[in-house]
Amino acid sequence: MKHRREIDGLRTIAVLPVLLSHAGVSLFAGGFVGVDVFFVISGYLITGIILAEMDERRFSILRFYERRTRRLLPALFVVMATCLLAGWFLMSADAYQNLGQSIVATTLFSNNILLTVTSGYWDMESQFKPLLHTWSLGVEEQYYIVVPLLLALVHRFFRRHVPLALALVGIVSFALSLWSMRAHPVGNFYLLHTRAWELAAGGWAATIRAPEDRPGSDALSLLGLALIAAAVLALPEGSASPSPAILMPVAGTVLILLYCRRGLAYRLLGSRPMVGIGLISYSTYLWHQPLFAFLRIASSSRPATWQFVALIPVALALAWASWRFVERPFRSKAMPFRTVAAILLPAALALLAVGALLHLRGGLPGRFDVAPGADRPATFKQYNMRVVDLKVDRFAAGADKRALILGNSTGRDVVNMARETGALPGYAIVYRDDLDLCDGPALSAWKRALVEAATLVVLVYDHKPRNTCSGWQLAQRPDLYGKIVFVGPKDFGINLNPYARLPLAQRPRAQVPLSDIALTASRQYRAITPPTLYVDVIAALSRDGRHVPVYDRQGRILSEDRVHVTRAGARFVGQRIFQTPAWQHVIMRVEGAKR
């Protein structure tokens, strides 16, 4: 396929909005559609090359994968190795373990599958994942496992129907994405079957012979640019993708690929700055996410937008160096493929081995000081979930003291705090995450019976602001009067990675700033709850109301994910909240009523 400068410029149109969007520049909130533009470009170029070689009877699947290997792996491996090196110094054990998993998945072009499987309540926040963006490489390479075989089959027996075959692939995939938007939103974003239509759209465009001198071609090209710009500037952050709205950048890209051969759009996209950035767009895309992620990982508070923007020139500089000294040599025919394989195969095996080691060894916690008696990293999840054993529909027969603890995983934290500190001696405990006191008369009969049977009801608020009913009204309900207590939200800041490097002697003094989310939640819940019945967790932990400890006196971390407590955290926090006047008042009242 003849090289087209304007496609290099189109790559610039794709990559820069991605960088600005991920940097948090609000004007470019929809810049994530740059990835969709990349998918269409890839489908167009690769399909065009495959079909041209098939027409000339010289297509080889081995040569095809050789080109993909030369194109993708060298720069990718350099970036992954750099992430491992930076993670050694900057990442906590849990985060480094997660990086190891991503290294394995990315090396196997399946990070999109890993992210789909692991995304959920307990997953580490995506902003701290240096290799999050490699999900798109997984989609592409999985597509190119299937499509060359499909094209070979259709080309051999039904050459005229190749456009129809690609159109059918696109229609089916788009229909699946519409269904998955609600049914499986995470998989809809990450997986091949809901993204294939974007690559197929580019492939379909490669089968269309648009005349270069067609009247109105420049207008159609400018319309394509306008559609991409409209998506970048109009789509809000967090928009569903793929979705019908993504038709805008996809259709815009197709128009440019078909009709941008001369005119204003051609001169813009074919200009030297646009072509220059486009040539290094792959490496730019590879470098930007690790730079942004490690800026967050190294910062105890949320970095400002200007700091991310300041890293964009750094990403471009690294991308140029990567393109000049890694991409170009490996793509050159002067380097035989046996040499390429001799370098890349051991590198791939080494990355797989290191990634597996990080997973199996829990992120190598021994890189930093380990406090005596500290639990193994990442075991806080199982520690929290063990409370589900108490999720039953009735109290043990014959129990005189019966505590009903309500809430999601933060409610389970309170159960663990009570267990670690012995705060509820002699109590039979039932935990429920599906009993909403705000439902009142709408509660099922067995739930009403459970509430009435309880001698103590503990309602634990979430760590995020949520619309809920008035605690003042709940406290006056006949079935709750005199036996309910409310436990406020807690939080351990924005990022705990920097504190992992502290020596044991310094850890008891470490304080982390609370997140704005937790402070907002605390204000909201205090406003709707009687102060004499409100256990203010943040106040119990914080001297100034804005900072909380990171470690206990022995240097054991209180929370690994910044919300849920470890075993040491349950003991540390529990010892403080169960001494608050609100808790003592309710307990004394309940005990007095029993006597």
Coordinates of C-alpha atoms in Angstrom, one line a residue:
M1 CA 0.0 0.0 0.0
K2 CA 1.3 3.4 -1.0
H3 CA 2.4 5.5 2.0
R4 CA 0.0 8.4 2.7
R5 CA 1.4 11.3 4.7
E6 CA -2.1 12.4 5.7
I7 CA -2.6 9.1 7.6
D8 CA 0.4 10.0 9.7
G9 CA -1.2 13.3 10.4
L10 CA -4.4 11.5 11.3
R11 CA -2.5 9.5 13.9
T12 CA -1.5 12.8 15.5
I13 CA -5.2 13.7 15.6
A14 CA -5.7 10.4 17.4
V15 CA -2.9 10.5 19.9
L16 CA -2.9 14.1 21.2
P17 CA -6.5 14.1 22.4
V18 CA -5.8 10.8 24.2
L19 CA -2.9 12.4 26.1
L20 CA -4.8 15.6 26.9
S21 CA -7.9 13.6 28.0
H22 CA -5.8 11.4 30.3
A23 CA -4.0 14.5 31.6
G24 CA -7.3 15.8 32.8
V25 CA -7.7 18.8 30.5
S26 CA -11.5 19.3 30.7
L27 CA -11.8 20.7 27.2
F28 CA -10.6 17.4 25.8
A29 CA -12.6 15.1 28.0
G30 CA -13.7 13.1 25.0
G31 CA -10.2 12.6 23.8
F32 CA -10.4 8.9 24.7
V33 CA -12.0 8.5 21.2
G34 CA -8.5 8.8 19.8
V35 CA -8.2 5.0 20.5
D36 CA -11.2 4.4 18.3
V37 CA -9.5 6.5 15.6
F38 CA -6.4 4.3 15.9
F39 CA -8.6 1.2 15.6
V40 CA -10.1 2.4 12.3
I41 CA -6.7 3.4 10.9
S42 CA -5.2 0.0 11.9
G43 CA -8.1 -1.8 10.2
Y44 CA -7.7 0.2 7.1
L45 CA -3.9 -0.2 6.7
I46 CA -3.6 -3.8 7.7
T47 CA -6.6 -5.0 5.6
G48 CA -5.3 -3.0 2.6
I49 CA -1.9 -4.7 2.9
I50 CA -3.4 -8.1 3.3
L51 CA -5.8 -7.8 0.4
A52 CA -3.1 -6.3 -1.9
E53 CA -0.8 -9.2 -1.2
M54 CA -3.6 -11.7 -1.7
D55 CA -4.4 -10.1 -5.1
E56 CA -0.8 -10.6 -6.0
R57 CA -0.7 -14.1 -4.6
R58 CA 2.1 -13.4 -2.2
F59 CA 0.4 -13.2 1.1
S60 CA 2.1 -15.2 3.9
I61 CA 0.6 -15.5 7.4
L62 CA 4.2 -15.9 8.7
R63 CA 5.4 -12.7 7.0
F64 CA 2.3 -10.9 8.3
Y65 CA 3.1 -11.9 12.0
E66 CA 6.7 -11.0 11.4
R67 CA 5.7 -7.5 10.5
R68 CA 3.4 -7.2 13.5
T69 CA 6.3 -8.5 15.7
R70 CA 8.7 -6.0 14.4
R71 CA 6.2 -3.2 14.6
L72 CA 4.8 -3.8 18.1
L73 CA 7.1 -5.7 20.4
P74 CA 10.4 -3.9 20.6
A75 CA 9.1 -0.6 21.9
L76 CA 6.5 -2.4 24.1
F77 CA 9.1 -4.5 25.8
V78 CA 11.3 -1.4 26.5
V79 CA 8.3 0.3 28.1
M80 CA 7.4 -2.7 30.2
A81 CA 11.0 -3.2 31.4
T82 CA 11.1 0.5 32.4
C83 CA 7.8 0.1 34.3
L84 CA 9.3 -2.9 36.2
L85 CA 12.4 -0.8 37.2
A86 CA 10.3 2.2 38.3
G87 CA 7.9 0.0 40.2
W88 CA 10.7 -1.6 42.2
F89 CA 11.4 1.7 43.8
L90 CA 8.0 3.4 43.8
M91 CA 5.2 0.8 44.1
S92 CA 3.8 -0.9 47.2
A93 CA 3.6 -4.7 47.3
D94 CA 0.0 -4.8 46.2
A95 CA 0.6 -2.4 43.3
Y96 CA 3.7 -4.2 42.2
Q97 CA 2.0 -7.5 42.2
N98 CA -0.7 -6.0 40.0
L99 CA 2.0 -4.7 37.6
G100 CA 3.4 -8.2 37.4
Q101 CA 0.0 -9.6 36.4
S102 CA -0.3 -6.8 33.7
I103 CA 3.2 -7.6 32.4
V104 CA 2.3 -11.3 31.8
A105 CA -1.1 -10.4 30.2
T106 CA 0.4 -7.6 28.0
T107 CA 3.2 -9.9 26.8
L108 CA 0.6 -12.4 25.8
F109 CA -1.6 -9.6 24.2
S110 CA -4.4 -10.3 26.6
N111 CA -4.4 -7.4 29.1
N112 CA -7.9 -6.5 27.9
I113 CA -9.1 -10.0 29.1
L114 CA -7.2 -9.6 32.4
L115 CA -8.8 -6.2 33.0
T116 CA -12.3 -7.6 32.2
V117 CA -11.9 -10.5 34.6
T118 CA -10.3 -8.5 37.5
S119 CA -12.3 -5.2 37.2
G120 CA -14.6 -4.9 40.1
Y121 CA -15.0 -3.8 43.7
W122 CA -11.6 -4.9 44.9
D123 CA -9.6 -4.0 41.8
M124 CA -6.9 -1.4 42.1
E125 CA -7.9 2.0 40.6
S126 CA -7.1 2.2 36.9
Q127 CA -5.2 5.5 37.3
F128 CA -2.4 3.7 39.2
K129 CA -1.9 1.0 36.5
P130 CA 1.1 1.9 34.2
L131 CA 0.0 -0.7 31.6
L132 CA -3.7 -0.1 31.6
H133 CA -3.6 1.3 28.0
T134 CA -2.2 -1.9 26.5
W135 CA -5.8 -3.3 26.5
S136 CA -6.1 -1.8 23.0
L137 CA -3.1 -3.8 21.8
G138 CA -4.8 -6.9 23.0
V139 CA -8.0 -6.0 21.0
E140 CA -5.9 -5.4 17.9
E141 CA -3.8 -8.5 18.0
Q142 CA -6.8 -10.7 18.8
Y143 CA -8.5 -9.2 15.8
Y144 CA -5.5 -10.0 13.6
I145 CA -5.6 -13.6 14.7
V146 CA -9.0 -14.1 13.2
V147 CA -9.3 -11.6 10.4
P148 CA -6.4 -12.7 8.1
L149 CA -7.9 -16.2 8.1
L150 CA -11.4 -14.8 7.4
L151 CA -10.0 -12.7 4.5
A152 CA -8.0 -15.6 3.1
L153 CA -11.2 -17.7 3.0
V154 CA -13.5 -15.1 1.5
H155 CA -10.8 -13.8 -0.9
R156 CA -10.3 -17.2 -2.3
F157 CA -13.9 -18.2 -2.9
F158 CA -15.9 -14.9 -2.9
R159 CA -13.4 -12.1 -3.8
R160 CA -16.2 -9.7 -4.7
H161 CA -17.8 -10.1 -1.4
V162 CA -14.9 -9.1 0.9
P163 CA -16.5 -5.7 1.6
L164 CA -19.8 -7.5 2.5
A165 CA -18.0 -9.9 4.8
L166 CA -16.3 -7.0 6.6
A167 CA -19.5 -5.1 6.8
L168 CA -21.2 -8.1 8.4
V169 CA -18.5 -8.4 10.9
G170 CA -18.9 -4.8 11.8
I171 CA -22.7 -5.0 12.0
V172 CA -22.7 -8.0 14.3
S173 CA -20.0 -6.5 16.5
F174 CA -21.8 -3.2 16.7
A175 CA -25.1 -4.9 17.7
L176 CA -23.2 -6.8 20.4
S177 CA -21.7 -3.6 21.7
L178 CA -25.2 -2.0 21.9
W179 CA -26.4 -5.0 24.0
S180 CA -23.3 -5.1 26.1
M181 CA -23.5 -1.4 27.1
R182 CA -25.9 -2.4 29.9
A183 CA -25.5 -6.1 30.2
H184 CA -21.7 -6.1 30.4
P185 CA -20.3 -2.6 30.5
V186 CA -16.7 -3.6 31.5
G187 CA -16.5 -6.3 28.8
N188 CA -18.1 -3.9 26.3
F189 CA -15.1 -1.5 26.8
Y190 CA -12.3 -4.1 26.8
L191 CA -13.2 -7.1 24.7
L192 CA -12.8 -7.8 21.0
H193 CA -16.3 -8.8 20.1
T194 CA -17.6 -5.3 20.9
R195 CA -14.7 -3.4 19.4
A196 CA -14.2 -5.4 16.2
W197 CA -16.7 -3.2 14.3
E198 CA -14.2 -0.2 14.6
L199 CA -11.4 -2.2 13.0
A200 CA -13.8 -3.7 10.5
A201 CA -15.0 -0.2 9.5
G202 CA -11.4 0.7 8.6
G203 CA -11.0 -2.7 6.8
W204 CA -14.2 -2.0 4.8
A205 CA -12.9 1.4 3.8
A206 CA -9.7 -0.3 2.4
T207 CA -11.9 -2.3 0.0
I208 CA -13.6 0.9 -1.4
R209 CA -11.9 2.5 -4.4
A210 CA -12.8 6.2 -3.9
P211 CA -11.7 8.3 -6.9
E212 CA -9.0 10.8 -5.9
D213 CA -10.5 13.6 -8.0
R214 CA -14.1 13.2 -6.8
P215 CA -15.9 16.5 -6.5
G216 CA -16.5 17.4 -2.8
S217 CA -13.7 15.2 -1.5
D218 CA -12.1 18.0 0.5
A219 CA -15.5 18.9 2.0
L220 CA -16.0 15.3 3.0
S221 CA -12.5 15.2 4.6
L222 CA -13.2 18.3 6.5
L223 CA -16.5 16.8 7.7
G224 CA -14.5 13.8 8.9
L225 CA -12.2 16.1 10.9
A226 CA -15.3 17.9 12.3
L227 CA -16.9 14.7 13.4
I228 CA -13.7 13.6 15.3
A229 CA -13.4 17.1 16.8
A230 CA -17.0 17.1 17.9
A231 CA -16.6 13.8 19.7
V232 CA -13.4 15.0 21.4
L233 CA -14.9 18.2 22.6
A234 CA -18.5 17.2 23.2
L235 CA -18.4 13.8 24.9
P236 CA -18.1 14.0 28.6
E237 CA -15.6 12.1 30.8
G238 CA -16.9 8.7 31.6
S239 CA -19.0 8.3 28.5
A240 CA -19.8 4.8 27.6
S241 CA -17.5 3.4 24.9
P242 CA -18.1 1.8 22.5
S243 CA -21.6 3.3 22.0
P244 CA -23.7 5.0 19.3
A245 CA -21.8 8.2 20.0
I246 CA -18.5 6.5 18.9
L247 CA -20.0 6.4 15.4
M248 CA -18.9 10.0 15.1
P249 CA -15.2 9.5 15.3
V250 CA -15.3 6.2 13.5
A251 CA -17.3 7.7 10.6
G252 CA -15.1 10.7 10.6
T253 CA -12.0 8.6 10.3
V254 CA -13.5 6.6 7.4
L255 CA -14.3 9.8 5.5
I256 CA -10.7 11.0 5.9
L257 CA -9.3 7.7 4.8
L258 CA -11.5 7.6 1.7
Y259 CA -11.4 11.1 0.6
C260 CA -8.5 13.0 2.0
R261 CA -6.2 13.1 -1.1
R262 CA -5.9 16.9 -1.7
G263 CA -7.3 20.2 -0.4
L264 CA -7.3 21.9 3.0
A265 CA -7.7 18.8 5.1
Y266 CA -4.9 17.1 3.2
R267 CA -2.5 20.1 3.7
L268 CA -3.3 20.2 7.4
L269 CA -2.8 16.5 8.0
G270 CA 0.2 16.2 5.7
S271 CA 2.0 19.1 7.3
R272 CA 5.5 18.4 8.7
P273 CA 4.5 18.8 12.4
M274 CA 1.5 16.6 12.0
V275 CA 3.4 13.9 10.1
G276 CA 6.3 14.1 12.6
I277 CA 4.1 13.4 15.7
G278 CA 2.2 10.8 13.7
L279 CA 5.3 8.8 13.0
I280 CA 6.1 8.5 16.7
S281 CA 2.4 8.1 17.7
Y282 CA 2.7 4.4 18.7
S283 CA 5.6 5.1 21.1
T284 CA 3.9 8.2 22.4
Y285 CA 0.8 6.2 23.2
L286 CA 3.0 3.6 24.9
W287 CA 4.9 6.0 27.1
H288 CA 2.2 8.4 28.2
Q289 CA 0.3 6.1 30.6
P290 CA 3.3 4.9 32.5
L291 CA 4.4 8.5 33.0
F292 CA 1.0 9.6 34.2
A293 CA 0.6 6.5 36.4
F294 CA 4.0 6.8 38.1
L295 CA 3.4 10.6 38.7
R296 CA 0.3 9.5 40.7
I297 CA 2.1 6.7 42.4
A298 CA 4.9 9.0 43.5
S299 CA 2.5 11.7 44.9
S300 CA 0.8 11.6 48.3
S301 CA -1.9 14.0 47.0
R302 CA -3.6 14.2 43.7
P303 CA -1.3 15.8 41.1
A304 CA -2.5 18.9 39.4
T305 CA -3.5 18.9 35.7
W306 CA -0.5 21.1 34.8
Q307 CA 1.8 18.4 36.1
F308 CA 0.3 15.9 33.7
V309 CA 0.4 18.4 30.8
A310 CA 4.1 19.1 31.6
L311 CA 4.7 15.4 31.1
I312 CA 3.4 15.4 27.5
P313 CA 6.6 16.8 26.1
V314 CA 8.5 14.2 28.1
A315 CA 6.3 11.5 26.5
L316 CA 7.0 12.9 23.1
A317 CA 10.8 13.0 23.7
L318 CA 10.8 9.5 24.9
A319 CA 8.6 8.5 22.0
W320 CA 11.1 10.0 19.5
A321 CA 14.0 8.2 21.2
S322 CA 12.0 5.0 21.2
W323 CA 11.1 5.4 17.5
R324 CA 14.6 6.4 16.5
F325 CA 16.6 3.8 18.4
V326 CA 14.1 0.9 18.9
E327 CA 11.3 1.0 16.4
R328 CA 13.3 1.9 13.3
P329 CA 16.2 -0.6 13.7
F330 CA 13.8 -3.5 14.4
R331 CA 11.6 -2.6 11.5
S332 CA 14.5 -2.3 9.1
K333 CA 15.1 -5.1 6.6
A334 CA 18.8 -4.7 7.5
M335 CA 18.0 -6.6 10.7
P336 CA 17.2 -10.2 9.8
F337 CA 14.2 -11.7 11.5
R338 CA 16.3 -14.4 13.1
T339 CA 18.2 -11.6 14.9
V340 CA 14.9 -10.0 15.9
A341 CA 13.6 -13.3 17.2
A342 CA 16.9 -14.0 19.0
I343 CA 16.4 -10.7 20.9
L344 CA 12.7 -10.6 21.5
L345 CA 12.0 -14.3 22.4
P346 CA 14.4 -14.3 25.5
A347 CA 13.0 -10.8 26.4
A348 CA 9.4 -12.1 26.3
L349 CA 10.3 -15.1 28.4
A350 CA 12.1 -12.9 30.9
L351 CA 9.1 -10.6 31.2
L352 CA 6.8 -13.5 31.7
A353 CA 9.0 -15.0 34.4
V354 CA 9.4 -11.7 36.2
G355 CA 5.7 -11.0 36.0
A356 CA 4.8 -14.4 37.3
L357 CA 7.3 -14.0 40.1
L358 CA 5.7 -10.7 41.2
H359 CA 2.3 -12.4 41.2
L360 CA 3.4 -15.4 43.1
R361 CA 5.5 -13.5 45.6
G362 CA 2.9 -10.8 46.4
G363 CA 4.8 -8.0 44.8
L364 CA 8.0 -8.7 46.7
P365 CA 7.2 -6.9 50.0
G366 CA 10.7 -7.5 51.2
R367 CA 11.9 -4.6 49.0
F368 CA 10.9 -2.4 52.0
D369 CA 10.9 -2.8 55.7
V370 CA 8.4 -5.4 56.9
A371 CA 6.8 -4.8 60.3
P372 CA 6.8 -7.7 62.8
G373 CA 3.4 -9.4 62.9
A374 CA 2.2 -7.7 59.7
D375 CA -0.2 -9.8 57.5
R376 CA 0.9 -10.8 54.0
P377 CA 0.1 -8.0 51.4
A378 CA -3.3 -8.3 49.7
T379 CA -4.8 -10.6 52.3
F380 CA -7.1 -7.8 53.6
K381 CA -9.6 -8.8 50.9
Q382 CA -10.0 -12.3 52.3
Y383 CA -10.0 -10.9 55.8
N384 CA -12.8 -8.6 54.9
M385 CA -14.8 -11.2 53.0
R386 CA -14.7 -13.8 55.8
V387 CA -17.4 -11.7 57.6
V388 CA -19.9 -13.0 55.0
D389 CA -20.1 -16.1 57.1
L390 CA -22.2 -14.1 59.5
K391 CA -24.7 -13.2 56.7
V392 CA -27.6 -15.3 58.0
D393 CA -31.3 -14.6 58.4
R394 CA -31.7 -15.1 62.1
F395 CA -29.8 -14.9 65.4
A396 CA -28.5 -17.9 67.2
A397 CA -31.1 -19.5 69.4
G398 CA -30.9 -18.5 73.1
A399 CA -28.7 -15.4 72.5
D400 CA -29.5 -12.6 75.0
K401 CA -27.3 -10.0 73.3
R402 CA -27.9 -9.7 69.6
A403 CA -26.0 -7.2 67.3
L404 CA -27.2 -6.6 63.7
I405 CA -24.4 -4.9 61.7
L406 CA -25.5 -3.3 58.4
G407 CA -23.5 -2.0 55.5
N408 CA -21.4 -3.0 52.6
S409 CA -17.7 -3.9 52.9
T410 CA -17.2 -1.0 55.3
G411 CA -19.8 -2.7 57.5
R412 CA -17.6 -5.9 57.4
D413 CA -14.7 -3.7 58.5
V414 CA -16.7 -2.8 61.7
V415 CA -17.4 -6.5 62.4
N416 CA -13.7 -7.2 62.2
M417 CA -12.9 -4.2 64.4
A418 CA -15.3 -5.6 67.0
R419 CA -13.8 -9.0 66.8
E420 CA -10.2 -7.7 67.1
T421 CA -10.9 -5.5 70.1
G422 CA -13.5 -7.6 71.9
A423 CA -15.9 -4.6 71.7
L424 CA -19.1 -6.8 71.7
P425 CA -18.4 -9.5 74.3
G426 CA -21.2 -12.1 74.5
Y427 CA -23.0 -10.8 71.4
A428 CA -24.4 -13.0 68.7
I429 CA -23.6 -11.0 65.5
V430 CA -25.5 -11.1 62.2
Y431 CA -24.1 -9.1 59.3
R432 CA -26.3 -8.0 56.3
D433 CA -25.3 -6.0 53.3
D434 CA -28.8 -6.3 51.8
L435 CA -31.0 -4.9 54.5
D436 CA -31.8 -1.3 53.9
L437 CA -33.4 0.3 57.0
C438 CA -34.7 3.1 54.8
D439 CA -37.1 0.7 53.2
G440 CA -39.1 0.7 56.5
P441 CA -42.5 -1.0 56.0
A442 CA -41.4 -2.3 52.6
L443 CA -38.9 -4.7 54.3
S444 CA -39.7 -8.3 53.9
A445 CA -41.1 -10.1 56.9
W446 CA -37.9 -11.9 57.8
K447 CA -35.9 -8.7 57.6
R448 CA -38.4 -6.9 59.9
A449 CA -38.1 -9.8 62.3
L450 CA -34.3 -9.6 62.3
V451 CA -34.4 -5.9 63.1
E452 CA -36.9 -6.4 65.9
A453 CA -34.9 -9.3 67.4
A454 CA -31.7 -7.3 67.5
T455 CA -30.8 -5.6 70.8
L456 CA -28.2 -3.5 69.0
V457 CA -28.3 -2.2 65.4
V458 CA -25.1 -0.8 63.9
L459 CA -25.6 1.1 60.6
V460 CA -22.3 1.7 58.9
Y461 CA -22.1 4.4 56.3
D462 CA -20.1 4.0 53.1
H463 CA -16.9 5.8 52.3
K464 CA -18.6 7.7 49.4
P465 CA -21.4 10.2 49.6
R466 CA -24.7 8.5 48.9
N467 CA -28.3 9.6 49.0
T468 CA -29.9 7.9 52.0
C469 CA -32.7 8.5 54.5
S470 CA -32.5 10.6 57.6
G471 CA -30.7 9.1 60.6
W472 CA -32.8 11.4 62.8
Q473 CA -36.0 9.6 61.6
L474 CA -34.5 6.2 61.8
A475 CA -33.5 6.8 65.4
Q476 CA -37.1 7.6 66.3
R477 CA -38.6 4.5 64.7
P478 CA -40.2 2.2 67.3
D479 CA -38.2 -0.8 66.1
L480 CA -34.9 1.1 66.3
Y481 CA -35.4 3.5 69.2
G482 CA -32.8 3.3 71.8
K483 CA -30.7 0.6 70.1
I484 CA -29.3 2.1 66.9
V485 CA -25.9 3.6 66.4
F486 CA -24.4 5.1 63.2
V487 CA -20.7 4.6 62.2
G488 CA -19.3 7.2 59.9
P489 CA -17.1 6.8 56.8
K490 CA -13.3 6.4 56.8
D491 CA -10.6 6.8 54.3
F492 CA -6.8 6.7 54.1
G493 CA -6.0 9.2 51.5
I494 CA -5.4 9.3 47.7
N495 CA -2.3 7.2 47.4
L496 CA -0.3 5.1 49.9
N497 CA 2.5 4.0 47.6
P498 CA 5.0 6.7 48.8
Y499 CA 4.6 5.6 52.4
A500 CA 5.7 2.0 51.7
R501 CA 9.3 3.3 51.4
L502 CA 9.3 4.7 55.0
P503 CA 11.7 3.0 57.5
L504 CA 9.9 1.3 60.4
A505 CA 11.0 4.0 62.8
Q506 CA 9.3 6.8 60.8
R507 CA 6.0 5.0 60.1
P508 CA 4.1 5.6 63.4
R509 CA 4.3 9.4 62.6
A510 CA 3.2 9.1 59.0
Q511 CA 0.0 11.0 58.2
V512 CA -1.9 10.9 54.9
P513 CA -4.3 13.7 53.7
L514 CA -7.9 12.5 53.5
S515 CA -9.5 12.5 50.1
D516 CA -12.1 15.1 49.2
I517 CA -14.6 12.2 48.7
A518 CA -14.3 11.1 52.3
L519 CA -14.5 14.6 53.7
T520 CA -17.7 15.3 51.6
A521 CA -19.2 12.0 52.8
S522 CA -18.4 12.7 56.4
R523 CA -20.1 16.1 56.2
Q524 CA -23.1 14.7 54.5
Y525 CA -23.6 11.8 57.0
R526 CA -23.0 14.1 60.0
A527 CA -25.7 16.4 58.8
I528 CA -28.4 13.7 58.7
T529 CA -27.5 11.8 61.9
P530 CA -28.1 12.7 65.6
P531 CA -24.6 13.6 67.0
T532 CA -25.1 11.6 70.1
L533 CA -25.6 8.4 68.0
Y534 CA -22.9 9.2 65.4
V535 CA -19.5 7.5 65.7
D536 CA -17.2 9.8 63.8
V537 CA -14.4 7.6 62.6
I538 CA -12.4 10.4 61.0
A539 CA -12.6 12.5 64.2
A540 CA -11.4 9.4 66.2
L541 CA -8.4 9.0 63.9
S542 CA -7.5 12.6 63.0
R543 CA -6.2 15.4 65.1
D544 CA -6.9 18.1 62.5
G545 CA -9.9 16.5 60.7
R546 CA -7.8 16.4 57.5
H547 CA -5.1 13.8 58.0
V548 CA -5.1 10.2 59.3
P549 CA -2.4 7.7 60.3
V550 CA -1.0 5.3 57.7
Y551 CA 0.5 2.8 60.2
D552 CA 0.0 1.6 63.7
R553 CA 2.7 1.9 66.4
Q554 CA 4.6 -1.2 65.1
G555 CA 4.7 0.1 61.6
R556 CA 1.9 -2.2 60.2
I557 CA -0.2 -0.6 57.5
L558 CA -3.8 0.2 58.5
S559 CA -5.2 -0.1 54.9
E560 CA -3.8 -1.3 51.7
D561 CA -6.5 0.0 49.4
R562 CA -7.1 3.3 51.3
V563 CA -10.6 2.2 52.4
H564 CA -10.7 -1.2 54.0
V565 CA -8.7 -2.1 57.0
T566 CA -6.1 -4.8 57.5
R567 CA -6.1 -6.9 60.6
A568 CA -3.7 -4.4 62.2
G569 CA -6.0 -1.6 61.0
A570 CA -9.1 -3.2 62.5
R571 CA -7.4 -3.4 65.8
F572 CA -6.0 0.2 65.6
V573 CA -9.2 1.9 64.4
G574 CA -11.5 -0.3 66.6
Q575 CA -9.6 0.7 69.7
R576 CA -10.4 4.3 68.9
I577 CA -14.0 4.3 67.7
F578 CA -15.3 2.0 70.4
Q579 CA -14.2 4.5 73.0
T580 CA -16.2 7.4 71.4
P581 CA -19.0 8.8 73.5
A582 CA -21.6 7.9 70.9
W583 CA -20.7 4.2 71.0
Q584 CA -20.4 4.1 74.8
H585 CA -23.7 5.9 75.2
V586 CA -25.6 3.4 73.0
I587 CA -23.9 0.3 74.5
M588 CA -24.6 1.6 78.0
R589 CA -28.2 2.3 77.1
V590 CA -28.7 -1.2 75.5
E591 CA -27.0 -2.9 78.5
G592 CA -29.1 -0.9 80.9
A593 CA -32.3 -1.8 79.1
K594 CA -31.5 -5.5 79.3
R595 CA -31.0 -5.2 83.1

